[in-house]
Amino acid sequence: MINRDRLVQTFLELVQIDSPSGEEAEFREEMIRRFQALGLTTEVDDYGNLIARLEDGSGEYLLLSGHMDTVEPGRGIKPVIRDGVIYSDGATVLGGDDKSGVAIILEILQLIKDHNLPHPPIEVVLTVEEELGLQGARNLDMSRLKSRWGLVLDTGGGPGKITRSGPSADKFLVTIKGRGAHAGLRPEAGVNALAIAAEALVRMPLGRVDYESTCNMGVIEGGTARNAVPAEVHLFGEARSRNNDKLALLSQIIINALEQTTARWGGELELEHVHNYKAYRLPDDAPIIQAVVKANKELGYEPVLREGGGGTDGNHYNAAGIQTVTVSSGQAAVHTVDEHLPIDDFVGCAEVALKTVMNMAA
Ligand SMILES: [Zn+2]
């Protein structure tokens, strides 16, 4: 059903329109033009996210989502096809993250239009600044959306990969203030911020905490000179869990370690604790899971339900009550200049997405 040549052609056109994060306007204009030509209504929210709707169809609205922005180096992308795989020319990323997903959405809409295929009403959301930490989805007014279920086309691998859960993540920006002093002449006048940080760190459960939780302190900065008691240290870290209660507990352990250690040394703590997104896990009997699993089986692909370890726009849709799974669009080696898109995977993922859409028609 998927028109392979057209899908590839669309993709090649899309990646040649620059859209690094924060500079999506030109790409968005092109998408508005294409959606309107396919009979969709379009609107742009205050943050720059594009919402387009195909209002006819039977059943509940189905969300199809991807993001418009790409990471750097992502300007002047020149795609080349070699042995059935699309690459960049090596100077930039390819932009398959996530223009492969966007191209698949366009192909599905084209096929629905040309062949009058059974389908639910469709709500397309293309976000901005996904690569800056899901900023577009975070700032999207979810009350505007009509969808009950959703499909985010934005992960790697061939067809069959279905991400059915996502972790919560908390970010910690920590400043530990001690007191500076000459380390040789008057060390007793100082409070060593580095020592406070070290003691707090050994009290944190870093690494894989359990099968669904992780914790990391990734950056430490501080101190000025060998012979000066360091007055200030910065720590930058995170905790993740697919279980919101566990995350809350994990975060509390980290905060306690910082607060108690700092107090014991007579230092001062400044803590910015950001709750990044909310965990979700779709049950086996969620209609969208069943529709994707069925689509894979109908096409002869082995459906693999995966637990997600990272954030996607799907976290925000699920938090808003739209049951959303993330599926592959074929992208590979993303965020590197070796990024590529195997065309067979790309087409297979498009077939799965199309079948899923058709399965969601009432
Ligand atoms: Zn992406």
Tab-separated table of C-alpha atoms and ligand atoms in Angstrom:
chain	number	residue	atom	x	y	z
A	1	MET	CA	0.000	0.000	0.000
A	2	ILE	CA	2.799	2.420	0.901
A	3	ASN	CA	4.198	4.165	-2.164
A	4	ARG	CA	7.888	3.559	-1.543
A	5	ASP	CA	9.233	6.042	-4.076
A	6	ARG	CA	6.892	8.797	-2.973
A	7	LEU	CA	7.690	8.202	0.716
A	8	VAL	CA	11.433	8.428	0.029
A	9	GLN	CA	10.970	11.482	-2.186
A	10	THR	CA	8.935	13.242	0.506
A	11	PHE	CA	11.622	12.474	3.066
A	12	LEU	CA	14.394	13.816	0.813
A	13	GLU	CA	12.436	17.044	0.352
A	14	LEU	CA	11.730	17.469	4.067
A	15	VAL	CA	15.306	17.055	5.261
A	16	GLN	CA	16.452	19.726	2.810
A	17	ILE	CA	14.390	22.353	4.618
A	18	ASP	CA	16.522	23.424	7.585
A	19	SER	CA	14.739	23.326	10.929
A	20	PRO	CA	17.186	23.308	13.829
A	21	SER	CA	15.462	23.624	17.208
A	22	GLY	CA	13.942	27.066	17.607
A	23	GLU	CA	14.059	27.767	13.857
A	24	GLU	CA	11.171	25.645	12.638
A	25	ALA	CA	9.105	28.411	10.976
A	26	GLU	CA	9.988	27.698	7.348
A	27	PHE	CA	9.451	23.980	7.775
A	28	ARG	CA	6.162	24.612	9.557
A	29	GLU	CA	4.944	26.790	6.659
A	30	GLU	CA	5.702	23.975	4.250
A	31	MET	CA	3.846	21.493	6.430
A	32	ILE	CA	0.810	23.777	6.670
A	33	ARG	CA	0.785	23.990	2.869
A	34	ARG	CA	0.988	20.203	2.544
A	35	PHE	CA	-1.657	19.464	5.172
A	36	GLN	CA	-4.092	21.927	3.653
A	37	ALA	CA	-3.555	20.379	0.226
A	38	LEU	CA	-4.538	17.050	1.801
A	39	GLY	CA	-7.765	18.534	3.131
A	40	LEU	CA	-6.737	19.100	6.757
A	41	THR	CA	-7.511	22.140	8.867
A	42	THR	CA	-4.458	23.680	10.528
A	43	GLU	CA	-3.698	25.837	13.521
A	44	VAL	CA	-0.505	26.954	15.221
A	45	ASP	CA	-0.436	27.408	18.987
A	46	ASP	CA	1.315	30.203	20.868
A	47	TYR	CA	4.487	28.157	21.204
A	48	GLY	CA	4.741	27.304	17.512
A	49	ASN	CA	3.428	23.744	17.540
A	50	LEU	CA	1.372	22.799	14.501
A	51	ILE	CA	-1.981	21.075	14.927
A	52	ALA	CA	-3.752	19.736	11.840
A	53	ARG	CA	-6.987	17.770	11.682
A	54	LEU	CA	-8.644	15.461	9.232
A	55	GLU	CA	-12.115	15.842	10.597
A	56	ASP	CA	-13.950	13.110	8.738
A	57	GLY	CA	-13.581	9.474	9.729
A	58	SER	CA	-15.266	7.105	12.116
A	59	GLY	CA	-14.604	6.742	15.840
A	60	GLU	CA	-12.502	8.777	18.250
A	61	TYR	CA	-9.741	11.156	17.211
A	62	LEU	CA	-6.358	9.494	16.802
A	63	LEU	CA	-3.247	11.577	17.416
A	64	LEU	CA	-0.329	11.186	15.013
A	65	SER	CA	2.689	13.066	16.233
A	66	GLY	CA	6.283	13.858	15.396
A	67	HIS	CA	8.595	16.805	15.865
A	68	MET	CA	9.733	19.386	13.348
A	69	ASP	CA	13.112	20.292	14.810
A	70	THR	CA	16.431	18.574	14.246
A	71	VAL	CA	19.720	18.659	16.158
A	72	GLU	CA	22.939	20.322	14.992
A	73	PRO	CA	24.860	20.023	12.792
A	74	GLY	CA	21.640	20.111	10.837
A	75	ARG	CA	21.868	22.943	8.289
A	76	GLY	CA	22.204	22.401	4.572
A	77	ILE	CA	21.536	18.660	4.837
A	78	LYS	CA	22.407	16.825	1.600
A	79	PRO	CA	20.861	13.357	1.629
A	80	VAL	CA	22.477	10.596	-0.411
A	81	ILE	CA	21.164	7.091	-1.096
A	82	ARG	CA	23.617	4.198	-1.001
A	83	ASP	CA	22.618	0.510	-1.135
A	84	GLY	CA	19.062	1.087	0.006
A	85	VAL	CA	20.033	3.370	2.872
A	86	ILE	CA	19.683	7.151	3.077
A	87	TYR	CA	22.648	8.989	4.626
A	88	SER	CA	23.727	12.594	4.973
A	89	ASP	CA	26.887	13.624	3.126
A	90	GLY	CA	28.765	13.220	6.414
A	91	ALA	CA	28.852	16.908	7.333
A	92	THR	CA	25.494	16.984	9.115
A	93	VAL	CA	22.949	14.743	10.760
A	94	LEU	CA	20.398	13.294	8.338
A	95	GLY	CA	17.347	14.673	10.105
A	96	GLY	CA	15.548	11.338	10.041
A	97	ASP	CA	14.916	12.171	13.684
A	98	ASP	CA	12.181	13.054	13.173
A	99	LYS	CA	11.458	13.844	9.530
A	100	SER	CA	11.101	10.130	8.829
A	101	GLY	CA	8.120	10.218	11.209
A	102	VAL	CA	6.732	13.344	9.565
A	103	ALA	CA	7.110	11.831	6.082
A	104	ILE	CA	5.224	8.717	7.224
A	105	ILE	CA	2.352	10.854	8.521
A	106	LEU	CA	2.143	12.662	5.161
A	107	GLU	CA	2.161	9.368	3.258
A	108	ILE	CA	-0.652	7.968	5.417
A	109	LEU	CA	-2.782	11.066	4.827
A	110	GLN	CA	-2.109	10.915	1.084
A	111	LEU	CA	-3.165	7.249	0.918
A	112	ILE	CA	-6.313	7.898	2.933
A	113	LYS	CA	-7.212	10.690	0.525
A	114	ASP	CA	-6.381	8.813	-2.674
A	115	HIS	CA	-7.990	5.494	-1.744
A	116	ASN	CA	-10.669	6.578	0.664
A	117	LEU	CA	-9.323	4.148	3.286
A	118	PRO	CA	-11.229	3.505	6.519
A	119	HIS	CA	-9.808	5.763	9.215
A	120	PRO	CA	-10.706	7.556	12.436
A	121	PRO	CA	-10.681	11.352	12.581
A	122	ILE	CA	-6.995	12.240	12.722
A	123	GLU	CA	-5.260	14.929	14.727
A	124	VAL	CA	-1.680	15.581	13.681
A	125	VAL	CA	0.577	17.429	16.103
A	126	LEU	CA	4.043	18.429	14.973
A	127	THR	CA	5.969	19.923	17.852
A	128	VAL	CA	8.841	22.384	17.984
A	129	GLU	CA	11.943	22.153	20.190
A	130	GLU	CA	11.520	18.489	21.040
A	131	GLU	CA	15.281	18.152	21.053
A	132	LEU	CA	15.605	20.855	23.706
A	133	GLY	CA	13.875	18.610	26.248
A	134	LEU	CA	10.337	18.236	24.869
A	135	GLN	CA	9.782	21.999	25.101
A	136	GLY	CA	7.092	22.112	22.415
A	137	ALA	CA	4.990	19.340	23.941
A	138	ARG	CA	5.575	20.720	27.430
A	139	ASN	CA	4.192	24.089	26.379
A	140	LEU	CA	1.365	22.702	24.281
A	141	ASP	CA	-2.067	23.471	25.671
A	142	MET	CA	-3.335	19.895	25.855
A	143	SER	CA	-6.910	21.057	26.333
A	144	ARG	CA	-6.874	21.982	22.631
A	145	LEU	CA	-6.411	18.359	21.634
A	146	LYS	CA	-9.362	16.109	20.889
A	147	SER	CA	-7.544	12.784	20.711
A	148	ARG	CA	-8.112	9.889	23.006
A	149	TRP	CA	-5.267	7.736	21.640
A	150	GLY	CA	-2.026	8.549	19.983
A	151	LEU	CA	0.942	7.334	18.007
A	152	VAL	CA	4.281	9.131	18.230
A	153	LEU	CA	6.488	8.229	15.263
A	154	ASP	CA	9.867	8.968	16.732
A	155	THR	CA	12.176	6.179	17.689
A	156	GLY	CA	14.726	3.924	16.068
A	157	GLY	CA	14.881	0.418	14.699
A	158	GLY	CA	12.765	-1.521	12.269
A	159	PRO	CA	9.036	-2.153	12.406
A	160	GLY	CA	7.709	-4.017	15.430
A	161	LYS	CA	9.220	-1.795	18.096
A	162	ILE	CA	6.504	-0.445	20.356
A	163	THR	CA	7.370	1.684	23.376
A	164	ARG	CA	4.566	1.379	25.864
A	165	SER	CA	5.958	3.175	28.892
A	166	GLY	CA	8.137	6.094	29.796
A	167	PRO	CA	9.944	7.151	32.942
A	168	SER	CA	9.454	10.187	35.071
A	169	ALA	CA	12.593	12.232	35.342
A	170	ASP	CA	13.699	14.781	37.893
A	171	LYS	CA	16.584	17.145	37.315
A	172	PHE	CA	18.790	18.537	40.044
A	173	LEU	CA	20.821	21.727	39.717
A	174	VAL	CA	22.744	21.968	42.946
A	175	THR	CA	24.948	24.689	44.359
A	176	ILE	CA	26.790	23.866	47.573
A	177	LYS	CA	28.303	26.879	49.281
A	178	GLY	CA	31.063	26.471	51.822
A	179	ARG	CA	33.481	29.212	52.822
A	180	GLY	CA	36.704	30.081	51.079
A	181	ALA	CA	39.978	30.324	52.998
A	182	HIS	CA	43.691	29.924	52.413
A	183	ALA	CA	44.274	26.201	52.602
A	184	GLY	CA	47.723	26.536	54.172
A	185	LEU	CA	47.418	29.599	56.372
A	186	ARG	CA	43.881	29.387	57.763
A	187	PRO	CA	42.146	26.188	56.720
A	188	GLU	CA	40.024	26.259	59.900
A	189	ALA	CA	38.319	29.415	58.610
A	190	GLY	CA	37.060	27.547	55.537
A	191	VAL	CA	34.251	25.178	54.823
A	192	ASN	CA	35.197	22.843	51.996
A	193	ALA	CA	32.322	22.735	49.504
A	194	LEU	CA	34.012	19.941	47.569
A	195	ALA	CA	34.127	17.764	50.671
A	196	ILE	CA	30.432	18.419	51.292
A	197	ALA	CA	29.664	17.387	47.721
A	198	ALA	CA	31.785	14.248	48.050
A	199	GLU	CA	30.051	13.186	51.230
A	200	ALA	CA	26.617	13.865	49.752
A	201	LEU	CA	27.517	11.913	46.610
A	202	VAL	CA	28.487	8.737	48.444
A	203	ARG	CA	25.119	8.817	50.178
A	204	MET	CA	23.220	8.864	46.885
A	205	PRO	CA	22.007	5.628	45.251
A	206	LEU	CA	23.723	6.275	41.916
A	207	GLY	CA	23.376	3.996	38.902
A	208	ARG	CA	20.610	1.483	38.318
A	209	VAL	CA	18.525	1.631	41.459
A	210	ASP	CA	16.056	-1.081	40.480
A	211	TYR	CA	14.525	-2.492	37.315
A	212	GLU	CA	12.639	0.707	36.616
A	213	SER	CA	14.692	3.419	38.280
A	214	THR	CA	18.054	5.080	37.666
A	215	CYS	CA	19.980	7.918	39.237
A	216	ASN	CA	22.974	9.900	38.010
A	217	MET	CA	25.073	12.870	39.028
A	218	GLY	CA	26.705	13.765	35.750
A	219	VAL	CA	28.578	17.012	36.302
A	220	ILE	CA	30.628	18.412	39.152
A	221	GLU	CA	32.286	21.819	38.990
A	222	GLY	CA	33.985	23.834	41.653
A	223	GLY	CA	37.071	25.128	43.325
A	224	THR	CA	39.514	27.723	42.103
A	225	ALA	CA	43.038	26.827	43.206
A	226	ARG	CA	45.114	24.085	44.781
A	227	ASN	CA	45.750	26.144	47.875
A	228	ALA	CA	42.242	27.553	48.382
A	229	VAL	CA	39.480	25.872	50.354
A	230	PRO	CA	36.749	25.619	47.693
A	231	ALA	CA	33.854	27.942	48.486
A	232	GLU	CA	31.403	26.673	45.920
A	233	VAL	CA	30.603	23.465	44.073
A	234	HIS	CA	27.962	22.792	41.443
A	235	LEU	CA	26.390	19.415	40.835
A	236	PHE	CA	24.106	18.578	37.947
A	237	GLY	CA	22.206	15.306	37.923
A	238	GLU	CA	18.977	13.440	37.466
A	239	ALA	CA	16.793	10.597	38.684
A	240	ARG	CA	14.370	8.565	36.552
A	241	SER	CA	11.764	5.972	37.266
A	242	ARG	CA	8.785	4.497	35.475
A	243	ASN	CA	7.091	4.548	38.882
A	244	ASN	CA	6.132	8.015	40.112
A	245	ASP	CA	6.163	6.999	43.795
A	246	LYS	CA	9.639	5.546	43.512
A	247	LEU	CA	10.858	8.677	41.794
A	248	ALA	CA	9.489	10.852	44.561
A	249	LEU	CA	11.287	8.680	47.123
A	250	LEU	CA	14.520	8.627	45.129
A	251	SER	CA	14.449	12.407	44.798
A	252	GLN	CA	13.856	12.748	48.522
A	253	ILE	CA	16.897	10.581	49.280
A	254	ILE	CA	19.039	12.810	47.065
A	255	ILE	CA	17.672	15.964	48.649
A	256	ASN	CA	18.179	14.582	52.168
A	257	ALA	CA	21.766	13.635	51.383
A	258	LEU	CA	22.451	17.171	50.169
A	259	GLU	CA	20.620	18.953	52.973
A	260	GLN	CA	21.963	16.889	55.848
A	261	THR	CA	25.542	16.863	54.624
A	262	THR	CA	25.562	20.587	53.932
A	263	ALA	CA	24.063	21.336	57.356
A	264	ARG	CA	26.559	19.097	59.138
A	265	TRP	CA	29.495	20.952	57.554
A	266	GLY	CA	27.968	24.365	58.129
A	267	GLY	CA	27.555	25.085	54.442
A	268	GLU	CA	24.662	26.412	52.461
A	269	LEU	CA	22.567	24.656	49.853
A	270	GLU	CA	20.825	26.067	46.801
A	271	LEU	CA	18.774	23.449	45.053
A	272	GLU	CA	16.757	23.624	41.887
A	273	HIS	CA	14.661	20.482	41.615
A	274	VAL	CA	12.794	20.252	38.301
A	275	HIS	CA	10.157	17.637	37.674
A	276	ASN	CA	10.696	16.926	34.004
A	277	TYR	CA	7.897	14.621	32.952
A	278	LYS	CA	5.487	12.094	34.359
A	279	ALA	CA	5.790	8.311	34.042
A	280	TYR	CA	3.206	6.252	32.201
A	281	ARG	CA	2.699	2.639	31.274
A	282	LEU	CA	-0.055	1.483	28.952
A	283	PRO	CA	-1.764	-1.817	29.772
A	284	ASP	CA	-1.828	-4.672	27.253
A	285	ASP	CA	-5.510	-4.096	26.607
A	286	ALA	CA	-5.186	-0.397	25.735
A	287	PRO	CA	-6.861	-0.045	22.316
A	288	ILE	CA	-3.852	1.684	20.798
A	289	ILE	CA	-1.523	-1.128	21.952
A	290	GLN	CA	-3.870	-3.711	20.517
A	291	ALA	CA	-4.131	-1.825	17.230
A	292	VAL	CA	-0.331	-1.611	16.817
A	293	VAL	CA	0.234	-5.236	17.841
A	294	LYS	CA	-2.448	-6.371	15.402
A	295	ALA	CA	-0.989	-4.225	12.618
A	296	ASN	CA	2.441	-5.795	13.110
A	297	LYS	CA	1.063	-9.320	13.085
A	298	GLU	CA	-1.025	-8.653	9.978
A	299	LEU	CA	2.126	-7.511	8.209
A	300	GLY	CA	4.240	-10.406	9.454
A	301	TYR	CA	6.370	-8.387	11.876
A	302	GLU	CA	7.043	-9.574	15.408
A	303	PRO	CA	5.607	-6.957	17.778
A	304	VAL	CA	7.993	-6.180	20.634
A	305	LEU	CA	6.600	-4.182	23.530
A	306	ARG	CA	9.423	-2.183	25.071
A	307	GLU	CA	9.713	-0.241	28.289
A	308	GLY	CA	10.985	3.229	27.486
A	309	GLY	CA	13.999	4.686	29.252
A	310	GLY	CA	13.927	8.144	27.740
A	311	GLY	CA	11.528	10.998	27.239
A	312	THR	CA	9.446	11.585	24.139
A	313	ASP	CA	6.548	13.898	23.431
A	314	GLY	CA	4.473	10.820	24.309
A	315	ASN	CA	5.231	11.463	27.981
A	316	HIS	CA	3.318	14.723	27.781
A	317	TYR	CA	0.429	13.267	25.789
A	318	ASN	CA	0.057	10.420	28.283
A	319	ALA	CA	0.236	12.840	31.195
A	320	ALA	CA	-2.675	14.671	29.549
A	321	GLY	CA	-4.685	11.454	29.382
A	322	ILE	CA	-4.107	10.639	25.710
A	323	GLN	CA	-2.976	6.997	25.665
A	324	THR	CA	0.021	7.217	23.386
A	325	VAL	CA	2.605	4.709	22.213
A	326	THR	CA	5.873	5.564	20.535
A	327	VAL	CA	6.755	3.539	17.459
A	328	SER	CA	9.766	3.391	15.191
A	329	SER	CA	10.032	5.444	12.032
A	330	GLY	CA	13.182	3.617	10.940
A	331	GLN	CA	15.712	6.208	12.103
A	332	ALA	CA	19.187	4.990	13.101
A	333	ALA	CA	22.345	6.432	14.712
A	334	VAL	CA	20.492	9.655	15.452
A	335	HIS	CA	22.232	12.775	16.754
A	336	THR	CA	25.425	11.878	14.870
A	337	VAL	CA	26.708	12.632	11.383
A	338	ASP	CA	26.451	8.883	10.744
A	339	GLU	CA	22.692	9.053	11.107
A	340	HIS	CA	20.937	7.034	8.409
A	341	LEU	CA	17.617	5.609	7.359
A	342	PRO	CA	17.399	2.085	5.910
A	343	ILE	CA	14.636	2.370	3.327
A	344	ASP	CA	13.205	-1.112	3.998
A	345	ASP	CA	12.794	-0.264	7.711
A	346	PHE	CA	11.332	3.126	6.818
A	347	VAL	CA	8.718	1.581	4.514
A	348	GLY	CA	7.956	-1.202	6.996
A	349	CYS	CA	7.372	1.332	9.762
A	350	ALA	CA	5.086	3.312	7.446
A	351	GLU	CA	3.083	0.148	6.685
A	352	VAL	CA	2.668	-0.563	10.395
A	353	ALA	CA	1.573	3.001	11.112
A	354	LEU	CA	-0.926	2.974	8.234
A	355	LYS	CA	-2.423	-0.351	9.338
A	356	THR	CA	-2.624	0.916	12.903
A	357	VAL	CA	-4.544	3.977	11.749
A	358	MET	CA	-6.934	1.765	9.793
A	359	ASN	CA	-7.335	-0.569	12.796
A	360	MET	CA	-8.377	2.411	14.917
A	361	ALA	CA	-11.332	3.225	12.677
A	362	ALA	CA	-14.579	2.421	14.431
B	1	ZN	ZN	13.177	12.631	17.845
